[in-house]
PDB file of C-alpha atoms in Angstrom:
ATOM      1  CA  MET A 960       0.000   0.000   0.000  1.00  0.00           C
ATOM      2  CA  LYS A 961       2.867   2.373   0.795  1.00  0.00           C
ATOM      3  CA  LYS A 962       4.340   1.795  -2.659  1.00  0.00           C
ATOM      4  CA  PHE A 963       1.006   2.626  -4.276  1.00  0.00           C
ATOM      5  CA  ILE A 964       0.701   5.907  -2.301  1.00  0.00           C
ATOM      6  CA  PHE A 965       4.308   6.816  -3.154  1.00  0.00           C
ATOM      7  CA  LEU A 966       3.672   6.138  -6.859  1.00  0.00           C
ATOM      8  CA  ALA A 967       0.433   8.173  -6.748  1.00  0.00           C
ATOM      9  CA  LEU A 968       2.262  11.140  -5.173  1.00  0.00           C
ATOM     10  CA  ILE A 969       4.982  11.054  -7.827  1.00  0.00           C
ATOM     11  CA  LEU A 970       2.427  10.905 -10.660  1.00  0.00           C
ATOM     12  CA  THR A 971       0.385  13.708  -9.090  1.00  0.00           C
ATOM     13  CA  GLY A 972       3.511  15.863  -8.851  1.00  0.00           C
ATOM     14  CA  TYR A 973       4.325  15.153 -12.475  1.00  0.00           C
ATOM     15  CA  ILE A 974       0.802  16.077 -13.636  1.00  0.00           C
ATOM     16  CA  ILE A 975       0.805  19.298 -11.577  1.00  0.00           C
ATOM     17  CA  ASN A 976       4.192  20.224 -12.993  1.00  0.00           C
ATOM     18  CA  ALA A 977       2.867  19.695 -16.515  1.00  0.00           C
ATOM     19  CA  GLN A 978       0.204  22.353 -15.839  1.00  0.00           C
ATOM     20  CA  ALA A 979       2.765  24.959 -14.752  1.00  0.00           C
ATOM     21  CA  TYR A 980       3.916  27.854 -16.893  1.00  0.00           C
ATOM     22  CA  ARG A 981       5.965  26.766 -19.865  1.00  0.00           C
ATOM     23  CA  GLU A 982       8.141  29.207 -21.709  1.00  0.00           C
ATOM     24  CA  ARG A 983       7.452  29.745 -25.349  1.00  0.00           C
ATOM     25  CA  SER A 984      10.219  28.885 -27.739  1.00  0.00           C
ATOM     26  CA  TYR A 985       9.570  31.805 -30.076  1.00  0.00           C
ATOM     27  CA  ASN A 986      10.357  35.516 -29.843  1.00  0.00           C
ATOM     28  CA  ASP A 987      13.688  34.838 -28.155  1.00  0.00           C
ATOM     29  CA  HIS A 988      15.545  37.483 -30.201  1.00  0.00           C
ATOM     30  CA  GLU A 989      15.080  41.241 -29.933  1.00  0.00           C
ATOM     31  CA  ILE A 990      16.587  44.245 -31.693  1.00  0.00           C
ATOM     32  CA  ARG A 991      16.223  47.771 -30.309  1.00  0.00           C
ATOM     33  CA  PHE A 992      16.856  51.332 -31.403  1.00  0.00           C
ATOM     34  CA  ASN A 993      17.659  53.896 -28.703  1.00  0.00           C
ATOM     35  CA  MET A 994      15.559  56.819 -29.854  1.00  0.00           C
ATOM     36  CA  GLY A 995      16.261  58.815 -26.657  1.00  0.00           C
ATOM     37  CA  ARG A 996      19.988  58.909 -27.345  1.00  0.00           C
ATOM     38  CA  PHE A 997      19.380  59.789 -30.979  1.00  0.00           C
ATOM     39  CA  LEU A 998      17.151  62.743 -30.071  1.00  0.00           C
ATOM     40  CA  MET A 999      19.529  64.033 -27.373  1.00  0.00           C
ATOM     41  CA  THR A1000      22.936  63.586 -29.053  1.00  0.00           C
ATOM     42  CA  THR A1001      22.256  62.460 -32.676  1.00  0.00           C
ATOM     43  CA  ALA A1002      24.176  59.251 -31.887  1.00  0.00           C
ATOM     44  CA  VAL A1003      22.810  56.077 -33.470  1.00  0.00           C
ATOM     45  CA  GLU A1004      22.608  53.182 -31.008  1.00  0.00           C
ATOM     46  CA  GLY A1005      21.308  49.713 -31.688  1.00  0.00           C
ATOM     47  CA  SER A1006      21.063  46.700 -29.395  1.00  0.00           C
ATOM     48  CA  TYR A1007      20.476  42.981 -29.718  1.00  0.00           C
ATOM     49  CA  GLU A1008      19.153  40.767 -26.933  1.00  0.00           C
ATOM     50  CA  TYR A1009      18.768  36.990 -26.732  1.00  0.00           C
ATOM     51  CA  TYR A1010      16.541  35.463 -24.034  1.00  0.00           C
ATOM     52  CA  PHE A1011      17.845  32.097 -22.918  1.00  0.00           C
ATOM     53  CA  THR A1012      15.203  31.953 -20.148  1.00  0.00           C
ATOM     54  CA  PRO A1013      12.075  34.109 -19.648  1.00  0.00           C
ATOM     55  CA  ASP A1014      13.907  35.985 -16.869  1.00  0.00           C
ATOM     56  CA  THR A1015      17.485  36.156 -18.170  1.00  0.00           C
ATOM     57  CA  SER A1016      19.051  37.516 -21.340  1.00  0.00           C
ATOM     58  CA  ILE A1017      22.397  38.352 -22.860  1.00  0.00           C
ATOM     59  CA  GLY A1018      22.958  41.021 -25.456  1.00  0.00           C
ATOM     60  CA  GLY A1019      25.147  43.621 -27.041  1.00  0.00           C
ATOM     61  CA  THR A1020      25.098  47.299 -27.939  1.00  0.00           C
ATOM     62  CA  VAL A1021      26.787  49.298 -30.703  1.00  0.00           C
ATOM     63  CA  PHE A1022      26.697  53.072 -31.126  1.00  0.00           C
ATOM     64  CA  PHE A1023      28.106  55.574 -33.595  1.00  0.00           C
ATOM     65  CA  ASN A1024      28.393  59.314 -33.072  1.00  0.00           C
ATOM     66  CA  GLY A1025      29.613  61.930 -35.541  1.00  0.00           C
ATOM     67  CA  ASP A1026      31.011  64.095 -32.717  1.00  0.00           C
ATOM     68  CA  ALA A1027      34.330  62.534 -31.712  1.00  0.00           C
ATOM     69  CA  LEU A1028      34.930  65.289 -29.142  1.00  0.00           C
ATOM     70  CA  GLY A1029      31.661  64.525 -27.340  1.00  0.00           C
ATOM     71  CA  LYS A1030      31.660  63.079 -23.846  1.00  0.00           C
ATOM     72  CA  ALA A1031      30.517  59.615 -24.993  1.00  0.00           C
ATOM     73  CA  GLY A1032      33.038  59.338 -27.823  1.00  0.00           C
ATOM     74  CA  ASN A1033      32.358  58.468 -31.447  1.00  0.00           C
ATOM     75  CA  PHE A1034      32.138  54.651 -31.347  1.00  0.00           C
ATOM     76  CA  GLY A1035      31.222  52.103 -28.686  1.00  0.00           C
ATOM     77  CA  ILE A1036      30.510  48.402 -28.428  1.00  0.00           C
ATOM     78  CA  GLY A1037      29.790  46.177 -25.459  1.00  0.00           C
ATOM     79  CA  PRO A1038      27.953  43.189 -23.958  1.00  0.00           C
ATOM     80  CA  ASN A1039      25.333  43.059 -21.211  1.00  0.00           C
ATOM     81  CA  LEU A1040      23.639  40.467 -19.012  1.00  0.00           C
ATOM     82  CA  ARG A1041      20.122  41.131 -17.724  1.00  0.00           C
ATOM     83  CA  ALA A1042      17.856  39.627 -15.078  1.00  0.00           C
ATOM     84  CA  TYR A1043      14.131  40.454 -15.236  1.00  0.00           C
ATOM     85  CA  PHE A1044      11.856  40.763 -12.203  1.00  0.00           C
ATOM     86  CA  GLY A1045       8.288  40.724 -13.469  1.00  0.00           C
ATOM     87  CA  TYR A1046       5.202  38.595 -13.665  1.00  0.00           C
ATOM     88  CA  ARG A1047       5.202  38.520 -17.464  1.00  0.00           C
ATOM     89  CA  PRO A1048       8.052  36.746 -19.221  1.00  0.00           C
ATOM     90  CA  LYS A1049      10.762  38.864 -20.864  1.00  0.00           C
ATOM     91  CA  SER A1050       9.458  42.145 -19.438  1.00  0.00           C
ATOM     92  CA  GLY A1051       9.175  44.144 -16.230  1.00  0.00           C
ATOM     93  CA  MET A1052      11.900  45.640 -14.080  1.00  0.00           C
ATOM     94  CA  PHE A1053      15.438  44.512 -14.832  1.00  0.00           C
ATOM     95  CA  ALA A1054      18.962  44.839 -13.517  1.00  0.00           C
ATOM     96  CA  GLU A1055      21.941  44.549 -15.820  1.00  0.00           C
ATOM     97  CA  ALA A1056      25.692  44.273 -15.734  1.00  0.00           C
ATOM     98  CA  PHE A1057      27.395  45.747 -18.780  1.00  0.00           C
ATOM     99  CA  GLY A1058      30.765  46.373 -20.342  1.00  0.00           C
ATOM    100  CA  LEU A1059      31.535  49.051 -22.899  1.00  0.00           C
ATOM    101  CA  TYR A1060      34.562  49.744 -25.071  1.00  0.00           C
ATOM    102  CA  TYR A1061      34.464  53.211 -26.619  1.00  0.00           C
ATOM    103  CA  THR A1062      36.730  55.569 -28.538  1.00  0.00           C
ATOM    104  CA  GLY A1063      36.848  59.322 -29.088  1.00  0.00           C
ATOM    105  CA  GLN A1064      39.035  62.429 -29.024  1.00  0.00           C
ATOM    106  CA  ASN A1065      40.076  64.833 -26.281  1.00  0.00           C
ATOM    107  CA  ASN A1066      41.559  68.318 -26.448  1.00  0.00           C
ATOM    108  CA  LEU A1067      44.986  68.554 -24.818  1.00  0.00           C
ATOM    109  CA  ASP A1068      46.191  72.038 -23.879  1.00  0.00           C
ATOM    110  CA  ASN A1069      49.961  72.247 -23.533  1.00  0.00           C
ATOM    111  CA  ASN A1070      52.764  74.719 -24.355  1.00  0.00           C
ATOM    112  CA  LEU A1071      52.342  74.096 -28.062  1.00  0.00           C
ATOM    113  CA  GLY A1072      48.615  74.935 -28.068  1.00  0.00           C
ATOM    114  CA  ILE A1073      45.455  72.897 -28.126  1.00  0.00           C
ATOM    115  CA  ARG A1074      45.805  69.484 -29.784  1.00  0.00           C
ATOM    116  CA  ASP A1075      43.376  66.650 -30.300  1.00  0.00           C
ATOM    117  CA  TYR A1076      44.420  63.145 -29.335  1.00  0.00           C
ATOM    118  CA  ASP A1077      42.559  59.890 -29.808  1.00  0.00           C
ATOM    119  CA  TYR A1078      41.648  57.699 -26.869  1.00  0.00           C
ATOM    120  CA  SER A1079      40.027  54.344 -26.271  1.00  0.00           C
ATOM    121  CA  THR A1080      38.805  53.073 -22.939  1.00  0.00           C
ATOM    122  CA  THR A1081      36.796  50.280 -21.386  1.00  0.00           C
ATOM    123  CA  ALA A1082      34.118  50.643 -18.717  1.00  0.00           C
ATOM    124  CA  ILE A1083      32.124  48.192 -16.648  1.00  0.00           C
ATOM    125  CA  GLY A1084      28.956  49.044 -14.778  1.00  0.00           C
ATOM    126  CA  LEU A1085      25.477  48.304 -13.508  1.00  0.00           C
ATOM    127  CA  GLY A1086      22.108  49.511 -14.722  1.00  0.00           C
ATOM    128  CA  LEU A1087      18.400  49.391 -13.972  1.00  0.00           C
ATOM    129  CA  GLY A1088      15.392  49.706 -16.215  1.00  0.00           C
ATOM    130  CA  ARG A1089      11.839  48.776 -17.091  1.00  0.00           C
ATOM    131  CA  LYS A1090      10.575  47.022 -20.210  1.00  0.00           C
ATOM    132  CA  TRP A1091       7.016  46.807 -21.478  1.00  0.00           C
ATOM    133  CA  SER A1092       5.892  44.472 -24.255  1.00  0.00           C
ATOM    134  CA  THR A1093       2.689  44.089 -26.237  1.00  0.00           C
ATOM    135  CA  PHE A1094       0.462  41.091 -25.595  1.00  0.00           C
ATOM    136  CA  GLY A1095       1.760  39.370 -28.716  1.00  0.00           C
ATOM    137  CA  GLU A1096       5.308  40.031 -27.426  1.00  0.00           C
ATOM    138  CA  LYS A1097       6.427  41.501 -30.744  1.00  0.00           C
ATOM    139  CA  LEU A1098       6.959  45.182 -29.884  1.00  0.00           C
ATOM    140  CA  THR A1099       8.753  46.507 -26.805  1.00  0.00           C
ATOM    141  CA  PHE A1100       9.332  49.846 -25.111  1.00  0.00           C
ATOM    142  CA  GLU A1101      12.185  50.250 -22.646  1.00  0.00           C
ATOM    143  CA  MET A1102      13.576  52.914 -20.314  1.00  0.00           C
ATOM    144  CA  SER A1103      16.963  52.314 -18.705  1.00  0.00           C
ATOM    145  CA  ALA A1104      19.875  54.026 -16.962  1.00  0.00           C
ATOM    146  CA  GLY A1105      23.267  52.838 -15.795  1.00  0.00           C
ATOM    147  CA  LEU A1106      26.537  53.997 -14.312  1.00  0.00           C
ATOM    148  CA  GLY A1107      29.930  52.574 -15.191  1.00  0.00           C
ATOM    149  CA  ARG A1108      33.528  53.110 -14.210  1.00  0.00           C
ATOM    150  CA  ASN A1109      36.385  53.318 -16.672  1.00  0.00           C
ATOM    151  CA  ILE A1110      39.060  50.713 -16.009  1.00  0.00           C
ATOM    152  CA  ASN A1111      41.764  51.820 -18.440  1.00  0.00           C
ATOM    153  CA  PRO A1112      43.910  53.784 -19.445  1.00  0.00           C
ATOM    154  CA  LYS A1113      45.383  55.398 -16.343  1.00  0.00           C
ATOM    155  CA  GLU A1114      44.074  58.948 -16.958  1.00  0.00           C
ATOM    156  CA  PHE A1115      40.474  57.671 -17.331  1.00  0.00           C
ATOM    157  CA  GLN A1116      40.384  55.340 -14.306  1.00  0.00           C
ATOM    158  CA  LYS A1117      38.923  57.961 -11.968  1.00  0.00           C
ATOM    159  CA  THR A1118      36.074  58.910 -14.298  1.00  0.00           C
ATOM    160  CA  PHE A1119      32.577  57.506 -14.542  1.00  0.00           C
ATOM    161  CA  MET A1120      30.369  57.112 -17.571  1.00  0.00           C
ATOM    162  CA  PHE A1121      26.589  57.315 -17.741  1.00  0.00           C
ATOM    163  CA  ARG A1122      24.454  55.136 -19.965  1.00  0.00           C
ATOM    164  CA  GLY A1123      20.761  55.699 -20.537  1.00  0.00           C
ATOM    165  CA  GLY A1124      18.058  55.196 -23.069  1.00  0.00           C
ATOM    166  CA  VAL A1125      14.478  55.217 -24.206  1.00  0.00           C
ATOM    167  CA  SER A1126      14.274  52.412 -26.739  1.00  0.00           C
ATOM    168  CA  LEU A1127      11.804  50.805 -29.129  1.00  0.00           C
ATOM    169  CA  GLY A1128      12.297  47.148 -29.971  1.00  0.00           C
ATOM    170  CA  PHE A1129      11.052  44.307 -32.134  1.00  0.00           C
ATOM    171  CA  ARG A1130      11.116  40.623 -31.184  1.00  0.00           C
ATOM    172  CA  PHE A1131      11.395  37.774 -33.627  1.00  0.00           C
TER     173      PHE A1131
END
């Protein structure tokens, strides 16, 4: 009798588990355009995100800016890892860890006058944000902000960089 009860409990657990939420295997890829950055600085930034679970994703960002003397530089590329905290899959509040490699130019004032010199630096940081998606999970809207610290070269190690955005995305 004990074996029968044990077998019934295992089968009941299996049936209950089969009724639980199952992740969908489509719409795991997303591309985004950061329209907030474009409107504020005329920089073009695009991102890609791959969801390997409904609550976790990995992605990358690339941006181009025509103003090499700007604070954010003229080119940047970097990865990110996100964890979502919401009731709906692939949306809600999120926290992210990111890295960013970017290049640009700085003005150097010395005895010979003002000169431009090229730089490249790497930053790592943390960010927070919120993502909303349509019911069909095709279109997304996202607001995010993050703060990173430059880790090289020596003259940039004491500076911080800000990352933010208001983005529209499409999942496929």
